[in-house]
XYZ file of C-alpha atoms in Angstrom:
693
model
C -24.005 26.618 -27.728
C -27.717 27.531 -26.616
C -27.715 27.478 -22.728
C -30.642 25.417 -21.177
C -33.562 27.802 -19.085
C -33.440 28.899 -15.791
C -34.959 26.639 -12.990
C -37.768 27.334 -11.287
C -37.715 27.221 -7.516
C -40.710 24.319 -7.172
C -38.039 22.599 -9.388
C -35.417 22.687 -7.140
C -37.234 21.055 -3.979
C -37.254 17.709 -5.582
C -33.462 17.743 -6.838
C -32.132 14.551 -4.550
C -35.294 12.480 -6.241
C -33.973 13.351 -9.795
C -32.314 11.126 -11.914
C -31.293 13.279 -14.439
C -27.869 12.888 -15.914
C -27.040 16.963 -15.462
C -23.976 18.296 -14.752
C -23.814 20.040 -10.525
C -21.913 22.056 -9.132
C -21.792 23.370 -5.913
C -22.069 27.470 -6.132
C -21.268 29.996 -3.778
C -23.801 30.095 -0.669
C -24.373 33.848 -0.824
C -23.734 33.735 -4.952
C -20.586 35.292 -4.599
C -18.950 33.582 -7.425
C -20.979 35.606 -9.735
C -20.417 39.110 -8.379
C -17.245 38.938 -7.635
C -16.308 36.776 -10.411
C -15.726 33.099 -10.984
C -13.905 31.056 -8.570
C -11.409 28.464 -9.588
C -12.347 25.185 -10.602
C -11.439 22.391 -8.323
C -8.815 20.021 -10.145
C -9.985 16.941 -12.162
C -9.047 14.014 -13.735
C -7.952 14.607 -17.275
C -9.633 11.215 -17.932
C -10.991 8.145 -16.490
C -8.191 6.283 -17.640
C -5.737 8.547 -15.606
C -7.967 7.974 -12.237
C -7.904 4.577 -12.544
C -3.941 4.185 -13.031
C -3.730 6.373 -10.229
C -6.132 4.660 -7.257
C -4.614 1.365 -8.812
C -1.237 3.169 -8.405
C -1.752 3.815 -4.620
C -3.198 0.544 -3.987
C -0.707 -1.593 -6.132
C 2.629 -1.347 -4.005
C 5.371 -2.897 -2.210
C 2.972 -4.963 -0.093
C 1.454 -6.920 -3.038
C 5.579 -7.718 -4.118
C 7.354 -8.715 -0.898
C 4.194 -9.291 1.651
C 1.438 -11.310 0.111
C 3.587 -13.965 -1.528
C 4.709 -14.611 1.989
C 1.459 -14.567 3.776
C 0.382 -17.055 0.749
C 3.643 -19.636 1.659
C 3.283 -19.210 5.618
C -0.412 -19.669 5.673
C -1.656 -22.651 3.336
C -0.880 -21.079 -0.073
C -4.163 -21.890 -2.169
C -6.209 -21.929 0.848
C -4.984 -18.614 2.337
C -5.882 -16.944 -0.891
C -9.340 -18.483 -1.029
C -10.139 -16.957 2.542
C -8.507 -13.516 1.181
C -10.835 -13.224 -1.772
C -13.640 -14.352 0.443
C -12.742 -11.525 3.166
C -11.959 -9.047 0.186
C -15.467 -9.694 -1.236
C -17.529 -9.322 1.900
C -15.191 -6.476 3.714
C -12.889 -4.942 1.276
C -15.050 -4.022 -1.505
C -17.899 -2.544 0.576
C -15.629 -0.255 2.445
C -13.528 0.534 -0.436
C -16.962 2.071 -2.420
C -18.211 3.382 0.686
C -15.022 5.608 0.623
C -15.383 6.278 -3.073
C -18.558 7.376 -2.977
C -18.026 9.418 0.193
C -15.554 11.534 -1.822
C -17.039 12.043 -4.846
C -20.206 13.048 -3.357
C -19.129 15.695 -1.225
C -16.020 16.441 -3.084
C -13.605 16.755 -0.259
C -10.473 15.687 0.836
C -10.856 13.223 4.237
C -11.392 16.038 7.098
C -13.841 18.048 4.512
C -15.831 14.439 4.431
C -16.376 13.433 7.663
C -16.860 16.854 9.159
C -19.792 17.061 6.717
C -21.048 13.418 7.556
C -20.703 14.131 11.143
C -19.158 17.130 12.696
C -18.323 15.490 16.318
C -16.026 12.877 13.682
C -14.178 15.598 12.067
C -10.981 14.229 13.917
C -10.978 11.099 11.726
C -9.968 12.855 8.872
C -7.065 14.264 10.673
C -6.269 11.120 11.875
C -5.832 9.897 8.397
C -3.679 12.604 7.405
C -1.276 11.706 10.566
C -1.088 8.113 9.507
C -0.388 9.138 5.907
C 2.146 11.498 7.134
C 3.984 8.694 9.045
C 3.717 6.235 6.570
C 5.379 8.701 4.387
C 8.217 9.372 6.280
C 9.513 5.886 6.368
C 8.060 5.026 3.190
C 10.415 7.293 1.239
C 13.185 5.717 2.839
C 12.413 2.358 1.000
C 12.373 4.545 -2.209
C 15.990 5.701 -1.236
C 16.824 2.019 -0.925
C 15.709 1.413 -3.963
C 17.908 4.284 -5.503
C 20.855 2.933 -4.307
C 20.549 -0.604 -5.196
C 19.257 0.470 -9.004
C 22.518 2.864 -9.242
C 24.780 -0.476 -8.179
C 23.024 -2.416 -10.633
C 24.772 -0.834 -13.196
C 28.535 -2.556 -13.460
C 29.103 -6.558 -14.106
C 29.627 -8.372 -11.826
C 27.115 -7.111 -9.436
C 28.617 -5.896 -6.373
C 26.773 -8.369 -3.959
C 27.388 -11.416 -5.887
C 31.100 -12.205 -4.237
C 32.644 -11.563 -0.847
C 35.148 -8.897 -0.314
C 38.449 -9.459 0.541
C 40.081 -7.862 3.667
C 43.107 -5.492 2.497
C 44.906 -6.697 5.432
C 44.970 -9.967 5.558
C 44.267 -11.129 2.100
C 41.135 -12.962 3.302
C 37.228 -13.073 2.853
C 35.827 -10.854 5.326
C 34.587 -12.607 8.172
C 31.400 -11.312 8.316
C 30.549 -11.997 4.763
C 32.050 -15.586 5.199
C 29.750 -15.850 8.119
C 26.498 -15.181 6.233
C 26.560 -14.505 2.512
C 27.530 -11.753 -0.205
C 23.939 -10.726 -0.737
C 22.955 -10.338 3.192
C 26.704 -8.594 4.079
C 26.218 -6.022 0.984
C 22.612 -5.175 2.357
C 23.416 -4.898 6.201
C 27.442 -3.711 5.951
C 27.326 -1.547 2.492
C 23.858 -0.335 2.409
C 22.525 0.290 5.787
C 25.877 -0.109 7.833
C 23.732 -1.403 10.649
C 24.321 -1.121 14.320
C 23.544 -3.984 16.608
C 20.729 -2.718 18.329
C 18.382 -0.218 17.976
C 20.358 1.255 21.431
C 23.453 2.012 19.307
C 22.266 4.915 17.061
C 25.635 5.683 15.375
C 26.285 8.227 12.676
C 24.281 9.097 9.870
C 24.672 7.392 6.517
C 26.047 9.542 4.058
C 25.132 7.679 0.929
C 21.527 6.645 1.986
C 20.926 10.588 3.518
C 21.699 11.479 -0.322
C 19.319 8.631 -1.710
C 16.494 9.962 0.718
C 17.160 13.745 -0.308
C 16.795 12.240 -3.997
C 13.535 10.663 -3.430
C 11.934 13.456 -1.588
C 12.910 15.536 -4.701
C 11.645 13.204 -7.004
C 8.162 13.274 -5.254
C 8.250 17.061 -4.621
C 8.629 17.550 -8.513
C 6.182 15.173 -9.749
C 3.366 16.789 -6.812
C 4.469 20.068 -7.155
C 1.202 21.176 -9.653
C -0.804 18.546 -7.730
C -2.650 15.608 -9.838
C -2.237 17.773 -12.989
C 1.578 16.478 -12.612
C 1.306 13.706 -10.509
C -1.058 11.991 -12.740
C 1.179 12.254 -15.773
C 3.434 10.565 -13.836
C 1.359 7.411 -13.067
C 1.153 6.450 -17.149
C 4.921 5.576 -16.423
C 4.779 4.395 -12.561
C 1.396 2.596 -12.807
C 2.059 0.519 -15.835
C 5.853 -0.233 -15.962
C 5.759 -2.358 -12.659
C 3.411 -4.924 -14.549
C 5.567 -4.725 -17.909
C 8.728 -5.732 -15.844
C 6.709 -8.664 -13.330
C 5.219 -10.602 -17.058
C 8.794 -10.403 -18.120
C 10.388 -11.894 -14.986
C 7.901 -14.295 -15.006
C 8.157 -15.357 -18.417
C 12.022 -15.589 -17.621
C 11.354 -17.362 -14.428
C 9.127 -19.926 -15.967
C 12.505 -20.806 -18.244
C 14.361 -21.452 -14.958
C 15.346 -24.837 -13.313
C 13.106 -25.269 -10.200
C 10.276 -22.625 -11.308
C 7.829 -25.246 -11.476
C 8.430 -26.579 -7.952
C 7.946 -23.188 -6.729
C 4.723 -22.565 -8.441
C 3.477 -25.807 -6.325
C 4.893 -24.991 -3.029
C 2.770 -21.562 -3.396
C -0.349 -22.681 -4.445
C -0.633 -25.863 -2.502
C -3.753 -25.592 -0.115
C -3.978 -26.852 3.397
C -7.218 -26.269 4.323
C -6.783 -26.657 8.081
C -5.176 -23.583 7.962
C -8.852 -21.717 8.555
C -9.234 -22.711 12.228
C -6.725 -20.753 13.097
C -7.383 -17.099 14.114
C -3.895 -15.719 13.463
C -4.400 -16.859 9.964
C -8.038 -14.664 9.505
C -6.199 -11.420 11.583
C -3.081 -11.576 8.809
C -5.817 -11.953 5.900
C -7.985 -9.238 6.991
C -5.056 -6.703 7.972
C -3.870 -7.625 4.259
C -6.911 -6.792 2.841
C -6.971 -3.681 5.013
C -3.816 -2.296 3.585
C -3.752 -3.414 0.104
C -7.008 -1.170 -0.561
C -5.735 1.706 1.231
C -8.453 1.712 3.616
C -8.387 4.888 6.000
C -5.417 6.830 4.774
C -7.648 9.141 2.921
C -6.013 8.990 -0.328
C -9.064 7.000 -1.453
C -11.362 9.801 -0.767
C -9.075 12.641 -1.775
C -8.317 10.990 -5.406
C -12.151 10.174 -6.092
C -12.679 13.599 -4.594
C -11.393 15.240 -8.156
C -13.972 12.915 -10.028
C -17.110 13.955 -12.323
C -20.185 13.675 -9.889
C -21.836 10.565 -11.910
C -18.666 8.834 -12.160
C -19.801 4.936 -11.949
C -17.854 4.361 -8.182
C -19.334 1.094 -7.598
C -17.948 -0.025 -10.972
C -14.626 1.587 -10.047
C -14.159 -0.440 -6.249
C -14.931 -3.699 -7.876
C -12.126 -2.846 -10.598
C -9.677 -1.299 -8.551
C -9.947 -4.520 -5.949
C -9.709 -7.109 -8.751
C -6.620 -5.534 -10.413
C -4.906 -5.376 -6.946
C -5.609 -8.975 -6.321
C -4.347 -10.046 -9.609
C -1.396 -8.061 -9.231
C -0.498 -9.911 -6.154
C -1.526 -13.453 -7.542
C 0.888 -12.204 -10.716
C 3.548 -10.688 -8.047
C 3.315 -13.987 -6.192
C 4.050 -16.333 -9.600
C 7.099 -14.042 -10.376
C 8.302 -14.399 -6.732
C 8.311 -18.304 -6.166
C 9.818 -19.045 -9.590
C 12.611 -17.066 -8.637
C 12.761 -18.623 -4.983
C 12.470 -22.219 -6.522
C 14.835 -21.456 -9.192
C 17.104 -20.443 -6.168
C 16.539 -23.064 -3.437
C 17.217 -25.644 -6.941
C 20.794 -24.012 -6.637
C 21.253 -23.980 -3.491
C 20.149 -28.004 -3.026
C 22.115 -28.342 -6.048
C 25.552 -26.427 -4.293
C 24.968 -28.635 -1.262
C 24.865 -32.222 -3.297
C 28.384 -31.034 -4.806
C 29.941 -30.064 -1.236
C 28.295 -33.516 0.319
C 29.438 -35.637 -2.630
C 33.140 -34.045 -2.113
C 33.001 -34.719 0.834
C 32.145 -38.421 0.485
C 35.121 -38.889 -1.589
C 37.283 -37.586 0.852
C 35.520 -40.208 3.274
C 36.392 -43.175 0.990
C 39.817 -42.811 0.998
C 40.053 -42.636 4.566
C 37.604 -45.338 6.214
C 35.967 -48.605 4.945
C 33.006 -47.464 2.432
C 31.403 -51.182 1.660
C 28.296 -50.244 3.326
C 27.130 -46.722 1.648
C 29.064 -46.902 -1.894
C 26.996 -44.634 -3.685
C 25.879 -45.790 -7.113
C 26.774 -42.447 -8.777
C 30.711 -41.363 -9.859
C 31.579 -39.299 -6.622
C 34.749 -38.423 -8.531
C 32.733 -35.571 -10.320
C 30.396 -33.718 -7.544
C 28.811 -31.704 -10.548
C 27.574 -34.637 -12.346
C 25.603 -35.812 -9.525
C 21.371 -34.841 -9.695
C 19.810 -33.915 -7.126
C 17.287 -36.316 -7.613
C 19.983 -39.535 -7.417
C 21.653 -37.746 -4.390
C 18.648 -37.491 -2.380
C 17.250 -41.082 -3.223
C 20.845 -42.395 -2.012
C 20.732 -40.392 1.077
C 17.193 -41.580 2.146
C 18.788 -44.952 2.092
C 22.407 -44.370 3.709
C 22.173 -40.980 5.062
C 21.692 -41.916 8.697
C 24.829 -44.374 8.620
C 26.893 -41.256 8.242
C 25.769 -39.489 11.338
C 25.754 -35.539 10.434
C 28.634 -35.658 8.279
C 26.396 -35.396 5.352
C 22.733 -33.296 4.815
C 19.950 -33.876 2.991
C 19.690 -31.493 0.396
C 16.301 -30.961 0.128
C 14.867 -27.805 -2.030
C 11.612 -27.681 0.355
C 13.779 -26.957 2.978
C 14.532 -23.825 1.616
C 11.748 -22.581 0.287
C 10.038 -23.274 3.671
C 12.239 -20.365 5.171
C 9.831 -17.331 4.788
C 10.822 -14.356 3.321
C 9.099 -11.206 3.178
C 10.150 -7.272 3.177
C 13.236 -6.124 2.845
C 14.610 -9.773 3.433
C 13.174 -10.593 0.345
C 13.709 -7.963 -2.228
C 17.181 -6.994 -1.147
C 18.404 -10.605 0.043
C 16.675 -13.756 -1.273
C 15.600 -11.745 -4.810
C 18.937 -10.142 -5.275
C 20.772 -13.622 -4.703
C 18.844 -15.295 -7.475
C 19.095 -12.208 -9.824
C 22.692 -12.353 -9.852
C 22.544 -16.404 -10.854
C 20.680 -14.991 -13.980
C 22.781 -14.390 -17.529
C 22.777 -10.321 -18.238
C 22.315 -10.034 -14.194
C 22.758 -6.398 -14.353
C 19.776 -5.804 -16.819
C 17.427 -8.203 -14.622
C 18.787 -6.613 -11.419
C 18.404 -2.957 -12.672
C 14.793 -3.768 -14.247
C 13.577 -5.009 -10.868
C 14.637 -2.099 -8.430
C 13.204 0.328 -11.195
C 10.122 -1.645 -10.987
C 10.412 -1.210 -7.188
C 11.182 2.277 -7.305
C 7.907 3.009 -9.604
C 5.803 0.883 -7.363
C 6.778 2.973 -4.136
C 6.322 6.379 -5.838
C 3.046 5.656 -6.978
C 1.812 4.642 -3.082
C 3.972 7.512 -2.524
C 1.930 9.713 -4.325
C -1.302 8.797 -3.033
C -0.113 8.792 0.273
C 1.057 12.483 -0.019
C -2.332 13.429 -1.536
C -4.372 11.806 1.638
C -2.213 14.786 3.752
C -2.398 17.904 0.907
C -6.105 17.508 -0.244
C -7.540 17.448 2.874
C -5.249 20.561 4.256
C -6.031 22.641 0.947
C -9.637 21.896 1.178
C -9.906 22.898 4.598
C -7.620 25.945 5.123
C -7.997 28.795 3.035
C -4.698 29.649 3.752
C -2.833 26.541 2.504
C -5.141 26.196 -0.112
C -4.005 29.631 -1.694
C -0.332 28.607 -1.617
C -0.284 24.987 -2.952
C 2.971 24.773 -4.536
C 4.757 26.185 -1.040
C 2.770 23.641 0.817
C 3.737 20.634 -1.109
C 7.796 21.663 -1.109
C 7.423 22.927 2.931
C 5.694 19.155 2.891
C 8.629 17.550 1.757
C 11.644 19.513 3.242
C 9.927 18.610 6.417
C 9.388 14.673 5.608
C 13.039 15.066 4.640
C 14.675 16.296 7.631
C 12.234 14.287 10.015
C 13.371 10.885 7.760
C 16.932 11.728 8.594
C 15.897 9.445 11.918
C 16.093 6.225 9.447
C 19.430 7.618 7.781
C 21.210 6.740 10.772
C 23.232 3.243 11.686
C 19.962 1.996 13.506
C 17.505 3.766 10.882
C 16.538 0.321 9.494
C 15.186 -0.787 13.127
C 13.423 2.685 13.000
C 11.137 1.571 9.691
C 10.314 -1.530 11.114
C 9.068 0.563 13.938
C 6.906 2.564 12.094
C 5.713 0.141 9.532
C 4.638 -2.384 12.301
C 2.848 0.326 14.431
C 2.376 4.161 13.166
C -0.093 2.929 10.868
C -1.801 -0.355 12.021
C -3.782 0.335 14.893
C -4.825 3.946 14.228
C -5.897 3.235 10.668
C -8.186 0.595 11.843
C -9.474 2.903 14.308
C -10.196 5.208 11.892
C -12.091 2.696 9.682
C -14.298 1.541 12.275
C -15.318 5.542 13.146
C -15.992 5.949 9.203
C -18.184 3.004 9.394
C -20.129 3.764 12.259
C -20.737 7.226 11.372
C -21.657 6.504 7.808
C -23.391 2.643 8.616
C -25.353 4.107 12.010
C -24.955 7.927 12.208
C -25.976 8.921 9.286
C -27.995 5.652 8.180
C -27.061 3.446 5.294
C -29.886 3.506 3.627
C -29.783 7.360 3.711
C -26.003 6.856 2.227
C -27.577 4.363 -0.563
C -30.078 7.449 -1.099
C -27.546 9.827 -1.727
C -25.530 7.150 -3.999
C -28.559 6.772 -6.127
C -29.050 10.309 -7.052
C -24.901 10.042 -7.820
C -25.041 6.608 -10.076
C -28.897 7.131 -11.049
C -29.625 3.454 -10.067
C -29.262 2.366 -6.531
C -26.508 -0.163 -5.256
C -27.987 -3.774 -3.824
C -29.058 -4.025 -0.335
C -27.024 -6.015 0.598
C -23.977 -3.202 1.004
C -26.504 -2.207 4.012
C -26.194 -5.034 6.115
C -22.486 -5.261 4.947
C -21.758 -1.996 6.270
C -23.712 -2.247 9.407
C -23.158 -5.585 10.675
C -20.117 -7.351 8.773
C -17.888 -4.518 8.087
C -18.200 -3.496 11.302
C -18.065 -6.081 13.194
C -15.066 -7.628 11.132
C -12.658 -4.141 11.891
C -13.681 -4.585 15.370
C -12.627 -7.933 15.636
C -9.347 -7.210 14.081
C -9.141 -4.115 16.466
C -9.711 -6.510 19.601
C -7.220 -9.308 18.126
C -4.281 -6.527 17.094
C -4.856 -5.038 20.953
C -4.466 -8.682 21.826
C -1.415 -9.125 20.548
C 0.314 -6.329 21.717
C -0.781 -7.070 25.373
C 0.266 -10.400 25.168
C 3.314 -10.612 23.082
C 5.924 -8.000 23.870
C 7.292 -6.080 20.787
C 10.455 -7.353 19.133
C 12.449 -6.641 16.140
C 15.103 -7.933 14.220
C 18.371 -7.644 14.686
C 21.931 -8.257 12.809
C 24.661 -9.391 14.638
C 27.845 -8.543 12.899
C 30.006 -10.856 14.964
C 28.100 -13.807 14.008
C 26.583 -12.610 10.626
C 23.302 -13.586 11.283
C 19.841 -12.257 12.168
C 18.282 -12.239 15.635
C 15.115 -11.435 17.281
C 15.250 -8.738 20.462
C 12.931 -6.786 22.605
C 12.281 -3.115 22.194
C 13.691 -1.533 25.288
C 11.907 0.855 27.266
C 12.300 3.839 25.693
C 11.475 2.324 22.481
C 8.286 0.955 23.571
C 7.283 4.593 24.968
C 8.388 5.865 21.477
C 5.772 3.149 19.369
C 3.164 3.819 22.445
C 3.276 7.623 21.064
C 2.890 6.821 17.702
C -0.007 5.312 17.959
C -1.289 7.758 20.457
C -0.500 10.790 18.725
C -2.100 9.301 15.523
C -5.338 7.965 17.045
C -5.969 11.024 19.319
C -7.649 13.419 16.984
C -10.768 11.059 16.798
C -11.659 11.294 20.688
C -10.356 15.143 21.032
C -12.522 16.385 17.699
C -15.578 14.288 19.414
C -15.177 16.107 22.605
C -14.446 19.889 21.363
C -18.159 18.886 19.188
C -19.581 18.128 22.490
C -18.475 20.885 24.360
C -19.733 22.931 21.744
C -22.865 21.623 22.028
C -23.146 19.228 19.299
C -23.586 21.725 16.675
C -21.286 22.035 13.741
C -18.032 23.007 14.360
C -17.585 26.857 13.616
C -15.378 27.816 10.896
C -12.058 29.103 12.211
C -10.156 31.764 10.917
C -8.483 30.630 7.538
C -10.794 27.675 7.245
C -13.117 26.857 4.318
C -15.941 25.634 4.169
C -16.947 22.875 2.203
C -19.476 24.313 -0.035
C -16.998 27.470 -1.068
C -15.509 25.450 -4.308
C -16.707 25.115 -7.821
C -16.249 22.025 -10.044
C -16.788 22.708 -13.375
C -15.340 19.511 -14.991
C -17.977 17.358 -13.604
C -20.045 16.914 -17.442
C -21.858 14.148 -17.629
C -24.763 12.992 -20.326
C -27.083 15.891 -21.483
C -29.773 17.093 -19.707
C -33.518 15.755 -19.610
C -35.526 18.190 -21.032
C -37.985 18.337 -18.142
C -35.661 18.653 -15.032
C -34.796 21.597 -14.053
C -33.491 22.760 -10.289
C -33.762 25.812 -8.597
C -31.804 28.843 -8.070
C -29.714 29.515 -4.880
C -32.674 31.810 -3.511
C -34.790 28.554 -2.040
C -34.718 28.363 2.009
C -31.483 27.665 3.474
C -33.012 26.281 6.783
C -34.969 23.765 5.156
C -33.376 20.452 6.540
C -30.982 19.041 3.716
C -31.822 15.400 2.271
C -28.690 14.307 0.927
C -25.019 14.511 1.978
C -23.565 16.145 -1.253
C -22.061 19.793 -0.042
C -25.078 22.222 0.822
C -27.607 19.839 -0.106
C -29.306 19.038 -3.074
C -31.540 22.595 -3.031
C -27.877 24.078 -3.476
C -26.916 22.499 -6.592
C -28.131 24.349 -9.997
C -27.369 23.506 -13.762
C -24.529 24.438 -15.499
C -24.455 24.400 -19.622
C -22.905 21.112 -20.802
C -20.263 23.167 -22.956
C -18.586 26.610 -22.519
C -18.624 28.588 -26.181
C -15.903 27.997 -27.574
C -15.003 25.253 -25.277
C -13.963 21.820 -26.953
C -16.470 18.998 -25.452
C -14.408 16.708 -23.122
C -15.141 12.959 -22.730
C -15.264 12.009 -19.341
C -14.488 8.625 -20.303
C -17.734 7.087 -17.843
């Protein structure tokens, strides 16, 4: 293929205003790449589909299945969904688009991106890495739990269907009889949990083995970077949708499914007046899209420069929301079925009790019109109609078997996945099959998010430190080994309480702080208009001007408000956790002891500290760009040969690298626009690659 003519110096001065579709590549500042041999290309996605699956896989996680349905259920059903969509459009999508555009343009991980935009805010990237590390530690424990349950699903009957019998007394184990078979299996067989966080106890050997297996899977899938993890994404990102659709179809055939859906979507608009509901909706938007982790930036940095990241932001956000709705439908058809079965069991027990009362005393005032000699033949509607008229005459001997009362008991997180859902699946025909499918789905949801979280750690480190960049495989393996050994904290008997602590406090506050500084750095320090100018260079069209006002005012005020609400909640409401009491076979709420409060405070401080430290170091150095330390890579040193796009326009030629390097740059593209040169669209003998744009 004929190579394009060499560009002139004069044409290079107007590259920032160019609208050509040529491929841009960051060349070495000294031209050493050409002299010493070609540099390694930055990894790139094999196709647009691969990239979209990776972003969707990271953003769609366990929270879509066990957090979003609970929030809808507790906060007004359809009214909460409307509020969520509104906040998604005015806060979520603009911030998501901002991270995508920054990563794709600067082509660095989170550390390099924010150092490039504002050296004084270089600590933002390090904070993102710290949060990703904390999240990875406990998130892989949840994957280990899923592995344990999936392994126990290959038996019939399922081990959590019935309470075990004490071999000595030949009676049902008291702890199980006081709770339920699923609760007993989760707290005693799976976790072997202690009664409080103060009682650490020994390590759980089975969970330790499952955690080792989980880290081994993550390590093997990521050992070659996005080249290996992206191929796993084809399965891990798509399979959960197939399972959710299968569960929805099967669930709609169950008795009580329609009642569950009605309970989910029934709107209660009065909740819009509650500050707590707004806080929860904003927090869910924030975490659903994975803002602040640096993973979104890392993934987008492997994109072609001219990829339409605006369309990606809208598409991924839409897929994320629709996945949450699909998961909510699945959860509530299954919980509706579970509530109906609990109510029917209640009817059978109460009718049997009525039969006993009829034989021992007078019953002419309350005698029912249904046959109490056959409790299983009594319908729920008949019993509830009778109870509404005569139930008060019998005092507390009988209860109203109301399915809505069961539905109103909000269940989220591990309580939904490992207790309520497992209880419902035990009632399914062919229950081992459905249980295996469900926990395999949780495993894939967790892995796809875990890959993105690890990428948010590894990519910035490899981009900014030459030594680490040269030993990518060793960095990946060592990170996983370190994660496993620190993760042993979560496999002791009190480990579940530490998982709760990390989930509640290690990410929430630091991530909000990170995103606040991200927004300030782009909208106010760098400049929203200037940012839009740079995005226009990439996309060849200018995004709507409304983004300028959303970034500068709406998003920033929204995130500051969320930060203030979270701080006030921590100050005025002492942190608590839910503990399991083995004596009573029930859950109870306990306050964290003093040492635990210090620990959770340190989690927040350690994750947030890089931001002020980075600013202080830059200030002490006179506000100049931070000097490159030994072993650290300057952002311009990368070459990106996979950013192929459309054919070049005939009149758009750009300058070589002998341009004056002291001239102020006009964009945030690495080295400024003047340091980009044309590459041939297709090397001789190289097969042309479709970018999928």
